[in-house]
XYZ file of N, CA and C in Angstrom:
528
model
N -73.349 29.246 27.877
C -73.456 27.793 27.973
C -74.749 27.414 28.689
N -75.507 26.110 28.113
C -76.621 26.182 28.659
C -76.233 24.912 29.736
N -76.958 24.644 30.888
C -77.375 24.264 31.952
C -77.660 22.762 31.221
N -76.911 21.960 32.015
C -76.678 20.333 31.079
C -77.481 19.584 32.387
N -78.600 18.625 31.911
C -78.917 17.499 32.979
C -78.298 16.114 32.734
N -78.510 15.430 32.862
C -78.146 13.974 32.651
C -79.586 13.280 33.378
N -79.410 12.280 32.308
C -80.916 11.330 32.779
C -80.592 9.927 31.877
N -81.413 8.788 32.451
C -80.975 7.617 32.575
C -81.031 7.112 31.316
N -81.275 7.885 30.083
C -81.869 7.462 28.659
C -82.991 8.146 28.085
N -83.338 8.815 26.933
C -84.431 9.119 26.399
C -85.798 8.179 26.358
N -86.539 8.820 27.267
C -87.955 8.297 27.560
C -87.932 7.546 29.130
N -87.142 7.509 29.993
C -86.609 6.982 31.088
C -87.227 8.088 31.609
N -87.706 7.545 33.300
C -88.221 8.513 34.016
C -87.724 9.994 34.370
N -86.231 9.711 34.358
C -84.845 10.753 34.443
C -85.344 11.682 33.853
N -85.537 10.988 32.594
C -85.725 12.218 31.125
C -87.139 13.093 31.486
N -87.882 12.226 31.427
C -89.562 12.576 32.007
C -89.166 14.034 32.452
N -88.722 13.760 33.813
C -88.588 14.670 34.592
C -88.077 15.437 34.515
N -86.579 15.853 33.884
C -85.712 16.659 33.550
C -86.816 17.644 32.426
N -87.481 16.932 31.517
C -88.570 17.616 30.593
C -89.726 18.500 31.574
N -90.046 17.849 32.235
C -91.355 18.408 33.086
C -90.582 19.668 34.010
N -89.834 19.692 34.430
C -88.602 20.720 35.023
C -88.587 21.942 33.896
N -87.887 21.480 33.291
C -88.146 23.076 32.356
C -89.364 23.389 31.901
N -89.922 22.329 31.355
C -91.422 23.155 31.407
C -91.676 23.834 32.097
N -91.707 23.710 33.815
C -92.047 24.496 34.926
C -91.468 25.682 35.307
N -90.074 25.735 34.742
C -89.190 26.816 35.142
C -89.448 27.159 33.888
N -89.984 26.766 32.316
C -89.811 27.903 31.419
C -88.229 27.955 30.578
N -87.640 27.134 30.872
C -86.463 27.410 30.468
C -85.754 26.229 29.416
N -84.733 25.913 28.877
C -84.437 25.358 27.823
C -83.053 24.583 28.514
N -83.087 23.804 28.468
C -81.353 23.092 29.270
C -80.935 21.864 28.026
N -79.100 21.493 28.228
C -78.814 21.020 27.178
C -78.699 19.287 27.756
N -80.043 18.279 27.495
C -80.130 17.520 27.975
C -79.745 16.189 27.374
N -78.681 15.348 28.686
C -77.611 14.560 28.538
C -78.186 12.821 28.295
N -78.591 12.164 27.807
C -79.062 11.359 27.727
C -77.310 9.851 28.116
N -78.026 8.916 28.776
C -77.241 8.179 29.236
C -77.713 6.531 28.829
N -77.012 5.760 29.062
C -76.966 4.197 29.386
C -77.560 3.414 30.087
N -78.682 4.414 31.121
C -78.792 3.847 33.032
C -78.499 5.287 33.734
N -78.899 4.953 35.084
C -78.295 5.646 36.269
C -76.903 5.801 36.222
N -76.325 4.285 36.312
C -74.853 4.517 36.781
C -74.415 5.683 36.308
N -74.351 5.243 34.901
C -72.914 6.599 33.631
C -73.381 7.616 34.125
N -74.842 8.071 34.289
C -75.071 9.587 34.634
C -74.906 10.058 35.790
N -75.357 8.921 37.031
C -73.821 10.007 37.956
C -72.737 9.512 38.311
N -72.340 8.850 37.571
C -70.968 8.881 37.789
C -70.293 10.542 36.878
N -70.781 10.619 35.737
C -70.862 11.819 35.247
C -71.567 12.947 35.965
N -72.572 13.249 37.132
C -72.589 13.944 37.588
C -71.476 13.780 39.003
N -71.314 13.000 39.537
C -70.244 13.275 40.445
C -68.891 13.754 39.956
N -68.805 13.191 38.999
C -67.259 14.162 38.275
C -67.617 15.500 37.326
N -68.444 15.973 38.186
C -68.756 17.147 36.905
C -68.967 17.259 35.780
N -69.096 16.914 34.793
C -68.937 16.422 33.821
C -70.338 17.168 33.359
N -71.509 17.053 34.206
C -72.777 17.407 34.244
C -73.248 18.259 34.919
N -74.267 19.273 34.690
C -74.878 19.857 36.146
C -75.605 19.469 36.994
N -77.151 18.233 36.693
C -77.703 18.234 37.529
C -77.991 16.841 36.549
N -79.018 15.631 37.828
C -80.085 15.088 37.271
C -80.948 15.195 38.415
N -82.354 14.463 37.507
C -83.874 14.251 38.220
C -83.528 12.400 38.156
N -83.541 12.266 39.161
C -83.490 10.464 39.720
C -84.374 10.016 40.273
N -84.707 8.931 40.901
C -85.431 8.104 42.099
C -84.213 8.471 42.998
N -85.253 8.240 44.718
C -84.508 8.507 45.957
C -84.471 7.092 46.297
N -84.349 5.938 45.380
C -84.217 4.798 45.687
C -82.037 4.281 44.952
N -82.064 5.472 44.031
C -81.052 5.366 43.144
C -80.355 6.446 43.770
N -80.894 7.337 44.445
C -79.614 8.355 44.946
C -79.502 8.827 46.560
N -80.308 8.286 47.636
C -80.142 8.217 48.448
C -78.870 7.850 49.191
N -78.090 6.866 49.103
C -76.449 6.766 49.396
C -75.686 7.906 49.141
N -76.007 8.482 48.121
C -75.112 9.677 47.988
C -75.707 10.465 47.889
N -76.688 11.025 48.470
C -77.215 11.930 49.318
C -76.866 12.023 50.611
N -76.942 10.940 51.018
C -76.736 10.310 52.756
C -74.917 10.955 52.937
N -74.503 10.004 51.829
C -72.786 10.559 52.010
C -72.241 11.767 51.881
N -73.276 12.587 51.483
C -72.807 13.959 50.829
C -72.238 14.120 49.806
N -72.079 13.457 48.838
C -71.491 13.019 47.286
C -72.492 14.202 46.306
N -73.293 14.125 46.664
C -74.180 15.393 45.521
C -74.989 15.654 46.756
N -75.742 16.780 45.984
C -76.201 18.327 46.735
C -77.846 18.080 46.407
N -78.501 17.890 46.832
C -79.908 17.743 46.886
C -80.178 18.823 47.002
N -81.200 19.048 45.336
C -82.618 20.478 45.527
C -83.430 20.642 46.103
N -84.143 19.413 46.044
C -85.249 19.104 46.325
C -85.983 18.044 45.736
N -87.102 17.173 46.543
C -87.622 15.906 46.230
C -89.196 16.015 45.266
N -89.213 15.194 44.033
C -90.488 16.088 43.399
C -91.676 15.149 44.054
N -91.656 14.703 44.786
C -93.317 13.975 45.811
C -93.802 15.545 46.000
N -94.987 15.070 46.252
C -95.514 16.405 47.318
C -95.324 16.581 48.320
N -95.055 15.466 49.175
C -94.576 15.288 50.294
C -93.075 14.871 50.627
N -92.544 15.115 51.766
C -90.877 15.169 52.128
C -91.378 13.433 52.363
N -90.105 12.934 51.775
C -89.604 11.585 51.964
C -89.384 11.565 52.839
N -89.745 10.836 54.196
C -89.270 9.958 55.380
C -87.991 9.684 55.645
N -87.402 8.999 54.746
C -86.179 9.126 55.118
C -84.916 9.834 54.609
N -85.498 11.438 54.264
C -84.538 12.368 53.597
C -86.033 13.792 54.490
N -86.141 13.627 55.795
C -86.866 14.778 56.112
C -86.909 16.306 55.996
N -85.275 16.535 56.134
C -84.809 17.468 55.735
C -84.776 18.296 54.150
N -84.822 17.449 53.427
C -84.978 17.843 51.854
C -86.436 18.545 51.664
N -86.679 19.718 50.972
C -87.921 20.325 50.569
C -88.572 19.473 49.388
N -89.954 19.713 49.270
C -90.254 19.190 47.657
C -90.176 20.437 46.992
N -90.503 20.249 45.912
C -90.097 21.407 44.740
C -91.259 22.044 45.022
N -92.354 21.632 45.340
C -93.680 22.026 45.444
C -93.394 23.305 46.510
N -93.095 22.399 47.959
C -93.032 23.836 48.841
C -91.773 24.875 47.976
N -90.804 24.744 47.590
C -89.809 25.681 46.990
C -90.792 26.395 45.880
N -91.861 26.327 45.914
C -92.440 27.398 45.014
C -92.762 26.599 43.531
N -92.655 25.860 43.088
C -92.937 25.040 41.954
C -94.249 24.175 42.062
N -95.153 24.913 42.569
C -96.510 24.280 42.691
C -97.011 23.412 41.790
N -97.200 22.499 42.863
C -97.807 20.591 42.043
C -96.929 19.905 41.148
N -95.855 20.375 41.187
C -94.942 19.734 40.562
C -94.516 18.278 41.314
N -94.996 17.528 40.336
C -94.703 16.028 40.973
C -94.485 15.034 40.116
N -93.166 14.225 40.488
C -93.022 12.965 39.490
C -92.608 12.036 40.450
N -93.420 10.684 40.258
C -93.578 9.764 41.055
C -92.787 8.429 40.227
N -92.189 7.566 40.915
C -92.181 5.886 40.362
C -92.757 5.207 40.536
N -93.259 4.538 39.960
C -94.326 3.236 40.737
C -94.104 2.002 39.308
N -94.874 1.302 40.098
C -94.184 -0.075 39.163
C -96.211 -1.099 39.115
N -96.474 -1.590 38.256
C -97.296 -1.939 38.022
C -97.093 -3.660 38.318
N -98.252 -4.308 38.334
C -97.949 -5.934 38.075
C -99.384 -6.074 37.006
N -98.627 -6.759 36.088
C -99.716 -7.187 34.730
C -99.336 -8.394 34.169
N -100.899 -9.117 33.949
C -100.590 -10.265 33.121
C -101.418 -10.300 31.714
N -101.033 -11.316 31.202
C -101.574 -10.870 30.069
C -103.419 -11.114 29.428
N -103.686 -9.698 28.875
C -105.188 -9.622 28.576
C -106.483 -10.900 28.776
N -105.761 -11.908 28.707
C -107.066 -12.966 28.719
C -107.054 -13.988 30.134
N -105.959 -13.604 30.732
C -105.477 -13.870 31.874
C -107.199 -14.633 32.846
N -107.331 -15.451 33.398
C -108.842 -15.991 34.174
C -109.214 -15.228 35.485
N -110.133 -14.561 35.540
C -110.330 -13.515 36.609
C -109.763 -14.151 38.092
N -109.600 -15.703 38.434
C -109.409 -16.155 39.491
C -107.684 -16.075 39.857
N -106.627 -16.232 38.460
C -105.350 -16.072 38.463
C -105.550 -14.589 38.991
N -106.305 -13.357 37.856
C -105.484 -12.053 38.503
C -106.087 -11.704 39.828
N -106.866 -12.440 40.623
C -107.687 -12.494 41.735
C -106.238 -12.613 42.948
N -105.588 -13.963 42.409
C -104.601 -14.045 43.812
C -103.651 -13.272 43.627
N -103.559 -13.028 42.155
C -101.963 -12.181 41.909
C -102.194 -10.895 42.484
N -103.284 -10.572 42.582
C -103.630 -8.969 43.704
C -103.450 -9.646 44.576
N -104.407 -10.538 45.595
C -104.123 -10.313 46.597
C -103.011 -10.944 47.487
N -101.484 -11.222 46.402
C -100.377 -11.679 46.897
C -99.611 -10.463 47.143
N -99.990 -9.275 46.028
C -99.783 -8.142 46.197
C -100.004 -7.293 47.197
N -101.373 -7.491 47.337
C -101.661 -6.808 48.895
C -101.076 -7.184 49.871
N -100.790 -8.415 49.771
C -100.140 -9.137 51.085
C -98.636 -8.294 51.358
N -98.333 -8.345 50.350
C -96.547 -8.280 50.408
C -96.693 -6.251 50.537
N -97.845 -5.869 50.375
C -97.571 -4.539 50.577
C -97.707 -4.370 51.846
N -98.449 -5.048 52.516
C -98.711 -5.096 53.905
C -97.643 -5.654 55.271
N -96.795 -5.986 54.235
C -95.805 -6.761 55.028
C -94.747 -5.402 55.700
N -94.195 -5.850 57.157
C -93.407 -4.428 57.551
C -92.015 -4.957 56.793
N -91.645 -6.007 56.642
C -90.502 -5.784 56.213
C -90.092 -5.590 54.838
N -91.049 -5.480 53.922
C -91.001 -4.872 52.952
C -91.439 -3.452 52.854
N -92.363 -2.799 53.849
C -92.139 -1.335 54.397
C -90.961 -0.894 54.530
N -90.282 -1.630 55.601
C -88.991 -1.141 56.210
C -88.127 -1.024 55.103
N -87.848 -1.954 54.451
C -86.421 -1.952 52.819
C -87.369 -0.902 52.363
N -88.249 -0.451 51.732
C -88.496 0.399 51.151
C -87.992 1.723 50.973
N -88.629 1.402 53.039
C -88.327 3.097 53.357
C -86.766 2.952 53.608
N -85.895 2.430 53.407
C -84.514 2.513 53.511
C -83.876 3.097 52.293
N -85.214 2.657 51.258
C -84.649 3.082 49.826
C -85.005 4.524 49.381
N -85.422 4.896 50.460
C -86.534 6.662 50.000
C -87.678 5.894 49.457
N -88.317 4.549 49.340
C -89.376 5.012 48.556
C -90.816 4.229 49.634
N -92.029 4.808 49.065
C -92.677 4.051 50.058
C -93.803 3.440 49.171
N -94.956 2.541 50.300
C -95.807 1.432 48.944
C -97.171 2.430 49.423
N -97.493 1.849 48.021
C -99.283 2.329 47.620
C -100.164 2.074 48.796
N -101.077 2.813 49.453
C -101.959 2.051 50.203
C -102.785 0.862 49.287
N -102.785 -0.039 50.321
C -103.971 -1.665 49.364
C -104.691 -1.095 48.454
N -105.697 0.150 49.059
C -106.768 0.433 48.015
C -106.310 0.811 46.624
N -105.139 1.338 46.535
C -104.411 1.680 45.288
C -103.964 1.045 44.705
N -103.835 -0.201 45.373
C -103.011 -1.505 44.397
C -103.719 -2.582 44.406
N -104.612 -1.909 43.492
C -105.749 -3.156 42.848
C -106.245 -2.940 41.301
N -106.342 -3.686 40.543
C -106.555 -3.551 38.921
C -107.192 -2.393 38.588
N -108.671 -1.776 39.348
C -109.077 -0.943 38.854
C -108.178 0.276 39.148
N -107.404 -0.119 40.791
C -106.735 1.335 40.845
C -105.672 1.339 39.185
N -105.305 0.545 39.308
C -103.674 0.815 38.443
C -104.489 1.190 36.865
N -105.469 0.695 36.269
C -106.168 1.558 35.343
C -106.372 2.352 35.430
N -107.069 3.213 36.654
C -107.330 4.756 36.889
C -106.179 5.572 36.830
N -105.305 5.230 37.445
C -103.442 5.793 37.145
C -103.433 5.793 36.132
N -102.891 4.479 35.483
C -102.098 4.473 34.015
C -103.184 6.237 33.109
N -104.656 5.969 33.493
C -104.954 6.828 32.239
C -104.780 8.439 32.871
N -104.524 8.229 34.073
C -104.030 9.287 34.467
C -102.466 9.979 34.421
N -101.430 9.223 34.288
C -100.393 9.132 34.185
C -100.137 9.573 32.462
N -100.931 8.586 31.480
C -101.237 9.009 30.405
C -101.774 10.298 29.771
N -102.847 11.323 30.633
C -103.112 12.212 30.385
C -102.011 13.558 30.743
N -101.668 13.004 31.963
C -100.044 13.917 32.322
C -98.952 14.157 31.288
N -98.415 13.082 30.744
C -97.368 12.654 30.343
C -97.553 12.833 28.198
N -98.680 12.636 28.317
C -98.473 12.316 26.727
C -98.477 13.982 26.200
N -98.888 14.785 26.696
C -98.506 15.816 26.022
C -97.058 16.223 25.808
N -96.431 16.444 27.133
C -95.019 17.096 27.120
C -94.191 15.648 26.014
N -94.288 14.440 26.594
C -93.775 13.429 25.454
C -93.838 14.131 24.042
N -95.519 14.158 23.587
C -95.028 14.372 22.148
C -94.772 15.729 21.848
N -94.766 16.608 22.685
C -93.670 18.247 22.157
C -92.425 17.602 22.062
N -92.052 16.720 22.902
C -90.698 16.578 22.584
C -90.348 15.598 21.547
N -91.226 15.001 21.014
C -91.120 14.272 20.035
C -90.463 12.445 20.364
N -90.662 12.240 21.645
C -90.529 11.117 21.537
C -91.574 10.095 21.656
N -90.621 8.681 20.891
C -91.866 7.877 20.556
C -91.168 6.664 21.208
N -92.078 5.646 21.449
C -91.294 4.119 21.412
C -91.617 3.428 20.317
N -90.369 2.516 20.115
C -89.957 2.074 18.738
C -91.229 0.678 18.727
């Protein structure tokens, strides 16, 4: 029997990752595609499943509660508020990393002075502690300013793009 993940939907970060995982280990697993987070662990808490790759924003509570068994975190670095957890990286899975991040975009013809404040409302609110603090409550933490600015999030995306589009199309997925 092969080794079952569960992940939040085909092409969902879940999936991403669960893909980039065997790539790294080399190995072939029988992967569970879901609805969302919820169904999949609720299906991994009842067994049902062996493992998923999540956000520590989506599984931190039951981590915290002891409800599932944490491998390890794929940052390069140990989450703040899960110190104890290894990344996969130190466990020997070198550079193995899958990140969330969330973009803000408007659309292409948008007047340089609109996407002017819409950054720097952004910066603001990244700078803010109490949106630090909820963050880090959630496992997750914010971009430094310099990273969250138009040219940064272009330099990502085509970086994110050069990561990602290979293992995507071995596996053959597309968006509709």
């Amino acid at each position: 029997d092969k080794v079952s993940y569960a992940n939040a939907g085909i092409g969902a970060a879940s999936h991403l990752c669960g893909m980039l995982f065997m790539s790294a280990i080399q190995t072939d697993m029988l992967t569970v595609p879901y609805k969302g987070t919820g169904p999949a662990m609720n299906d991994l808490l009842g067994g049902q499943v062996d493992f998923m790759c999540d956000q520590t924003t989506n599984t931190t509570s039951q981590i915290k509660s002891g409800k599932v068994k944490v491998f390890g975190v794929t940052s390069l670095k140990r989450v703040p508020s899960l110190p104890d957890i290894p990344t996969l990286d130190e466990q020997g899975l070198k550079g193995f990393e899958v990140g969330i991040w969330h973009g803000l975009y408007a659309p292409k013809n948008t007047p340089k002075p609109v996407v002017d404040k819409l950054s720097s409302a952004l910066q603001d609110t990244l700078k803010s502690d109490e949106v630090k603090k909820r963050f880090a409550e959630l496992g997750a933490t914010t971009y430094a300013p310099d990273k969250a600015t138009p040219g940064a999030l272009q330099q990502h995306l085509k970086a994110e793009m050069d990561k990602w589009g290979p293992l995507i199309k071995k596996a053959g997925v597309y968006a509709d």
